[in-house]
PDB file of C-alpha atoms in Angstrom:
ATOM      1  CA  UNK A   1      26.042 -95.574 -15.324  1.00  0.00           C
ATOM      2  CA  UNK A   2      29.917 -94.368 -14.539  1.00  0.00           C
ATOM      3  CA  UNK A   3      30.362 -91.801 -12.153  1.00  0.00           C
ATOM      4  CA  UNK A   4      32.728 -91.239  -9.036  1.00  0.00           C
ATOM      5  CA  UNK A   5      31.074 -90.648  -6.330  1.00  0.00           C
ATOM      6  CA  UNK A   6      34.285 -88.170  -5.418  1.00  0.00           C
ATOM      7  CA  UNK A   7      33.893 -86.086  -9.087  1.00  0.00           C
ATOM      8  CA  UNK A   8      30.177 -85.198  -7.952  1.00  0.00           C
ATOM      9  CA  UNK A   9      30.707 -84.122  -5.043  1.00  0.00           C
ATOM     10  CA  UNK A  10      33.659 -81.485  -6.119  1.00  0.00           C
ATOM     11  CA  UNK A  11      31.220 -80.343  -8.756  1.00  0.00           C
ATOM     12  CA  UNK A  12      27.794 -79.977  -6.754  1.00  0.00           C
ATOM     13  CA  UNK A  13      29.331 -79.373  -3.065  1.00  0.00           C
ATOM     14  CA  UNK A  14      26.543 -77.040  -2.796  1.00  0.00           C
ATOM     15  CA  UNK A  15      24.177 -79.796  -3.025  1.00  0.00           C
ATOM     16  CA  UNK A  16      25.153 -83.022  -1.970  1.00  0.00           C
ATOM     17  CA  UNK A  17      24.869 -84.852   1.530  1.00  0.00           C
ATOM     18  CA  UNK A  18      27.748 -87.357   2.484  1.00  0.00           C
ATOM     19  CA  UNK A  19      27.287 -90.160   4.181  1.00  0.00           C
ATOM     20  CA  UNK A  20      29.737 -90.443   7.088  1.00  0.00           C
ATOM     21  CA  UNK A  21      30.799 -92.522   9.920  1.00  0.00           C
ATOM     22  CA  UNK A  22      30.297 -96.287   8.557  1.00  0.00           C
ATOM     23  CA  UNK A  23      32.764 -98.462   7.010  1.00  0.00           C
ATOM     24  CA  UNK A  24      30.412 -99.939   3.595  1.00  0.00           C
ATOM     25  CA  UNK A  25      30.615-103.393   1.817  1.00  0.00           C
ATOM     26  CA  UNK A  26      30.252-103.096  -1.603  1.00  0.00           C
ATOM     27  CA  UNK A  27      28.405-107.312  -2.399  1.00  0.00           C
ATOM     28  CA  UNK A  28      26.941-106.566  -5.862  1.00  0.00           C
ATOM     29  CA  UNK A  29      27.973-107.009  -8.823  1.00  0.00           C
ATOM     30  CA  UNK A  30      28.121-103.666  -9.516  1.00  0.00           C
ATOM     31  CA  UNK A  31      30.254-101.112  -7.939  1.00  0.00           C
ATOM     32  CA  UNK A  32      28.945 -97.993  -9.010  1.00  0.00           C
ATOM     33  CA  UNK A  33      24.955 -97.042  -8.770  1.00  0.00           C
ATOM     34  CA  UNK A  34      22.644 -94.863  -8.151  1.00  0.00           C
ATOM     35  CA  UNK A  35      19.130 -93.509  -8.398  1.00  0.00           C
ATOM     36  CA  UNK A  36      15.560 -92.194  -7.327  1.00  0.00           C
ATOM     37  CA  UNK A  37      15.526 -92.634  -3.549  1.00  0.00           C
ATOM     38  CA  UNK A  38      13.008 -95.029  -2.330  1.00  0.00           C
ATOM     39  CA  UNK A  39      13.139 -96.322   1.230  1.00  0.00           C
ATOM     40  CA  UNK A  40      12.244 -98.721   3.507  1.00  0.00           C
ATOM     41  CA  UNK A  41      12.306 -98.646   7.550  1.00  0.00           C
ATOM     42  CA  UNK A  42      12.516-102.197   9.418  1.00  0.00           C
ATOM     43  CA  UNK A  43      14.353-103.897  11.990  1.00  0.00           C
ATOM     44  CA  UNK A  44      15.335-107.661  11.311  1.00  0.00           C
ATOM     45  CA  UNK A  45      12.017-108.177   9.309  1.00  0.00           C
ATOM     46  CA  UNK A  46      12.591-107.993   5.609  1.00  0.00           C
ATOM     47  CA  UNK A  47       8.935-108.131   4.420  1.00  0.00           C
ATOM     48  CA  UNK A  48       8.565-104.701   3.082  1.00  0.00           C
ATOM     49  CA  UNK A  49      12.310-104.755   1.361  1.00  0.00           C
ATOM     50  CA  UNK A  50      10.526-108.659  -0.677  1.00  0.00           C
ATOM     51  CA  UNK A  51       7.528-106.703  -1.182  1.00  0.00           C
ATOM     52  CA  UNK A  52       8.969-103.295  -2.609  1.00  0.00           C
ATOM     53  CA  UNK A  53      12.114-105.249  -4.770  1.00  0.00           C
ATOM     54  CA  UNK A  54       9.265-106.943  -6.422  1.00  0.00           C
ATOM     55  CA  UNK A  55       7.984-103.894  -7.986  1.00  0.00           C
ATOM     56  CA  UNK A  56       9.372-102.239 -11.118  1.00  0.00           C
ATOM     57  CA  UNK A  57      12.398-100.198 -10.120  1.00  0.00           C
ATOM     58  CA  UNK A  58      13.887 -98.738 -12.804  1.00  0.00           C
ATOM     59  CA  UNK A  59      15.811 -96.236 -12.463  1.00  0.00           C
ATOM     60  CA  UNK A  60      15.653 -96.458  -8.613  1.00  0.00           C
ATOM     61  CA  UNK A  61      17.611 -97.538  -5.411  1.00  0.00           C
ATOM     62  CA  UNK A  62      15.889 -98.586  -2.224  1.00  0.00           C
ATOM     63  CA  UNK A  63      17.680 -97.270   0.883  1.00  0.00           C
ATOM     64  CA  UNK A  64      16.826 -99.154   3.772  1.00  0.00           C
ATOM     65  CA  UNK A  65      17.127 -98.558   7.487  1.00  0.00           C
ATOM     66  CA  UNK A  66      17.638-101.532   9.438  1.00  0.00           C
ATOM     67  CA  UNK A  67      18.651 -99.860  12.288  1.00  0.00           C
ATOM     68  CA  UNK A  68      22.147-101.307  11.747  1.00  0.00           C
ATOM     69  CA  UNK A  69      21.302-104.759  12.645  1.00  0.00           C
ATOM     70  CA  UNK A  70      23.765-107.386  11.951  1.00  0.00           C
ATOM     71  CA  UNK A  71      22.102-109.632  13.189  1.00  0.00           C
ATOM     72  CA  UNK A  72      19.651-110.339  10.459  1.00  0.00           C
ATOM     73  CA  UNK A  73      20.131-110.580   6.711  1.00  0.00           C
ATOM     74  CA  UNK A  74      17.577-108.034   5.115  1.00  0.00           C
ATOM     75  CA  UNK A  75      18.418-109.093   1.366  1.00  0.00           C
ATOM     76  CA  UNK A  76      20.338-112.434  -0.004  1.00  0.00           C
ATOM     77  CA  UNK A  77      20.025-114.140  -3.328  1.00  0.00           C
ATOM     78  CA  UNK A  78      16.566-114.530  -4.251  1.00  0.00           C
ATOM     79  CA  UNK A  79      15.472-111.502  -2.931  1.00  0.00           C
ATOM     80  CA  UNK A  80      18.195-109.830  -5.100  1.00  0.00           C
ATOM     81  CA  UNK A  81      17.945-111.684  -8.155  1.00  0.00           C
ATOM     82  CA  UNK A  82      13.789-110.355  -8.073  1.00  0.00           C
ATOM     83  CA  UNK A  83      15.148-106.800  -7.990  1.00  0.00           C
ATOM     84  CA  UNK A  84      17.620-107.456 -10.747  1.00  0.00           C
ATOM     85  CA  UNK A  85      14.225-109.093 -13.250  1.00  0.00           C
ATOM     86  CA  UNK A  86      12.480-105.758 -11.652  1.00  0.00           C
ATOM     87  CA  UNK A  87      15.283-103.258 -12.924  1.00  0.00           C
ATOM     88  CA  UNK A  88      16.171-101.675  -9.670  1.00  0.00           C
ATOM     89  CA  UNK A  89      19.859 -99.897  -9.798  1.00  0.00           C
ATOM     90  CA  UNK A  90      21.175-100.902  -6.486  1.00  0.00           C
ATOM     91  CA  UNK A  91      19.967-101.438  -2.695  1.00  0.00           C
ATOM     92  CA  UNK A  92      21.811 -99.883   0.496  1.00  0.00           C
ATOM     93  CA  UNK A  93      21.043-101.376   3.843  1.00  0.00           C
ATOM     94  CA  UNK A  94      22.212 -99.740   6.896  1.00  0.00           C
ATOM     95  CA  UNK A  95      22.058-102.970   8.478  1.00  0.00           C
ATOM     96  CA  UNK A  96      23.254-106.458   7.092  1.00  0.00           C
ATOM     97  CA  UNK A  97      23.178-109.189   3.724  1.00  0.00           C
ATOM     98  CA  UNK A  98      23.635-112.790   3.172  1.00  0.00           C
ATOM     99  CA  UNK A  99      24.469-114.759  -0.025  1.00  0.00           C
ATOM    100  CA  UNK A 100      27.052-112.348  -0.792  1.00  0.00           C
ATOM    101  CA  UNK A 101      28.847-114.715  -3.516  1.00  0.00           C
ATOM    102  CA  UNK A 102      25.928-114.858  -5.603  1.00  0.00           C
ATOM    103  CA  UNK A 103      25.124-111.440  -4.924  1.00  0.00           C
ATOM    104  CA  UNK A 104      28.820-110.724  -6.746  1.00  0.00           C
ATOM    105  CA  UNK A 105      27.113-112.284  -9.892  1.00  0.00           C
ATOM    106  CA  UNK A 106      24.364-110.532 -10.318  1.00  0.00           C
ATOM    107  CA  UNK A 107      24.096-106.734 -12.052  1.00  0.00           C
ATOM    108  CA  UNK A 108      22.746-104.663  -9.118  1.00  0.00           C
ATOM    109  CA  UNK A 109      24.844-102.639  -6.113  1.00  0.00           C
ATOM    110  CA  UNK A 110      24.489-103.870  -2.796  1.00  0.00           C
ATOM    111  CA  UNK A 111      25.981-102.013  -0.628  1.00  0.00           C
ATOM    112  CA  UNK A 112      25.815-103.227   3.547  1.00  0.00           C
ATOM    113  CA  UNK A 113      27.194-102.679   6.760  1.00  0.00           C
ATOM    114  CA  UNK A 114      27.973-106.594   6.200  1.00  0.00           C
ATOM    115  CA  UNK A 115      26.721-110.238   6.300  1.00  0.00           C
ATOM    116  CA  UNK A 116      25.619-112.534   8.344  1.00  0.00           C
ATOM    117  CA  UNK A 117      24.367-116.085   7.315  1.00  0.00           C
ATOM    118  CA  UNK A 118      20.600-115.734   9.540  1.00  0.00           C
ATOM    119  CA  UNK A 119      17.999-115.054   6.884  1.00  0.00           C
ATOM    120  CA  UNK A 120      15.703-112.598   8.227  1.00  0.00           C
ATOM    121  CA  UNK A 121      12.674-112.842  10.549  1.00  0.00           C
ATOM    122  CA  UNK A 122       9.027-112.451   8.467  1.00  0.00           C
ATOM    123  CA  UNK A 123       6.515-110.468  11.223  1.00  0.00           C
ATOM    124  CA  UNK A 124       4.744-108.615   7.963  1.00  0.00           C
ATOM    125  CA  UNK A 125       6.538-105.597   9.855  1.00  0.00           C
ATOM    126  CA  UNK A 126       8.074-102.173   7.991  1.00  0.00           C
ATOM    127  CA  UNK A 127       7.021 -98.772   6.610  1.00  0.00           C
ATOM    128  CA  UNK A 128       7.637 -97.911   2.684  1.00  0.00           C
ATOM    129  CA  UNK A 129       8.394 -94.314   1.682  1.00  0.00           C
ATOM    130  CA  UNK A 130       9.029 -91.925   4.469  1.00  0.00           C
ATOM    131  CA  UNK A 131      12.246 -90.048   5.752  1.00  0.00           C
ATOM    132  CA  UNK A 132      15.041 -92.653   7.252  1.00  0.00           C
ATOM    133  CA  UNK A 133      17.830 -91.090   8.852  1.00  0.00           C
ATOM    134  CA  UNK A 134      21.805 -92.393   9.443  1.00  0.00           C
ATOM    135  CA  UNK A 135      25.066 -91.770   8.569  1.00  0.00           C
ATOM    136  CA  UNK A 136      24.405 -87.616   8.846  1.00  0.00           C
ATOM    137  CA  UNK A 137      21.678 -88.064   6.550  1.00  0.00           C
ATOM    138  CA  UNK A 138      17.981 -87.449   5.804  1.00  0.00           C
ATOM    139  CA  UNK A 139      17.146 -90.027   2.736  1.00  0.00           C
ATOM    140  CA  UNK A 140      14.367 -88.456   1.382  1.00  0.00           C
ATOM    141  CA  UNK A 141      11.709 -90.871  -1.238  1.00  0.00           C
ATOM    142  CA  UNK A 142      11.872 -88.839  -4.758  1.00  0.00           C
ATOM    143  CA  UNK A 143      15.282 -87.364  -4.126  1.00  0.00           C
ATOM    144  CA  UNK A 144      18.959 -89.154  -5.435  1.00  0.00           C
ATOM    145  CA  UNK A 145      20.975 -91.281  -4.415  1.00  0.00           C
ATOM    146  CA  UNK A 146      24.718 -92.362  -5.612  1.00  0.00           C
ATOM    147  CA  UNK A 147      26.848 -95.362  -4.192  1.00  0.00           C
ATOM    148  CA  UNK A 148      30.417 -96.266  -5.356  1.00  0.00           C
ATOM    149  CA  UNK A 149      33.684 -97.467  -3.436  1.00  0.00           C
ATOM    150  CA  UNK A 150      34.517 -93.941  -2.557  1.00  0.00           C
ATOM    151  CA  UNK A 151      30.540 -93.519  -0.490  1.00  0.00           C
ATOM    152  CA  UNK A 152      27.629 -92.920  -0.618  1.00  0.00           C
ATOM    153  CA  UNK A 153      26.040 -89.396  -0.978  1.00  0.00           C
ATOM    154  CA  UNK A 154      22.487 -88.064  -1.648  1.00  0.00           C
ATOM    155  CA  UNK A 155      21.247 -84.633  -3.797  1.00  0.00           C
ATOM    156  CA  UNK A 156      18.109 -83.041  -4.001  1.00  0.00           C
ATOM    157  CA  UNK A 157      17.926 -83.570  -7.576  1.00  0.00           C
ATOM    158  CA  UNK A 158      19.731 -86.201 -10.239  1.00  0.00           C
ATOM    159  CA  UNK A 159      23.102 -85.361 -10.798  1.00  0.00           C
ATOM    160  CA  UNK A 160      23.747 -87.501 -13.382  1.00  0.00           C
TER     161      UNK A 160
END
């Protein structure tokens, strides 16, 4: 997948939502991503993100409110090596990740707030698939989602 992030948002300005007011860390191996929307709500527990990476996710990205914890690592190398054998495109956690040199290696975007070595807490905690908000954004399950160096911005429909 190539795109700029920048190029779709000149050409579907009617469309797109920007993501604003956070300074992103790009730890994947890929730089460029994007996908179906399909999210995950926690705060320092990363249960639901193991459980949902472990599902086919082709095609997909799982956007993740973490309520901008840095505190806790919500995805590091194991976690993110299952998504990679699952096909998912890319994850984006408005909170933090660990691991990030072997995430570097591996072919799916990870895109945090930032890293911190503390694995996450397990309290079996979380909620799959409803509206998360940050950044000046609704993330919506079943709409799109597109991540580069330039941001991160969101359309009703696949713009790609």
């Amino acid at each position: 997948m190539s795109f700029v992030t920048c190029d779709l948002c000149d050409d579907n300005a009617d469309i797109v939502s920007v993501v604003t007011g956070f300074n992103w860390f790009s730890y994947g191996g890929r730089s460029a991503f994007g996908g179906e929307i399909v999210t995950v709500k926690c705060f320092e527990d990363n249960s639901r993100v193991k459980e949902h990476l472990g599902t086919e996710g082709k095609g997909k990205v799982l956007v993740v409110d973490g309520g901008g914890s840095l505190r806790n690592a919500l995805i590091g190398d194991m976690i993110a090596e299952n998504a990679v054998k699952n096909g998912w495109e890319g994850v984006i956690i408005y909170g933090a990740c660990r691991d990030v040199d072997a995430l570097a290696q591996l072919d799916i975007g990870v895109v945090t707030l930032g890293c911190v070595p503390i694995k996450s807490v397990r309290r079996d905690e979380g909620q799959l698939n409803i509206d998360i908000e940050f950044g000046g954004v609704v993330f919506r399950p079943g709409e799109y989602v597109y991540a580069d160096n330039n941001g991160i911005i969101t359309a009703p429909k696949a713009l790609l």
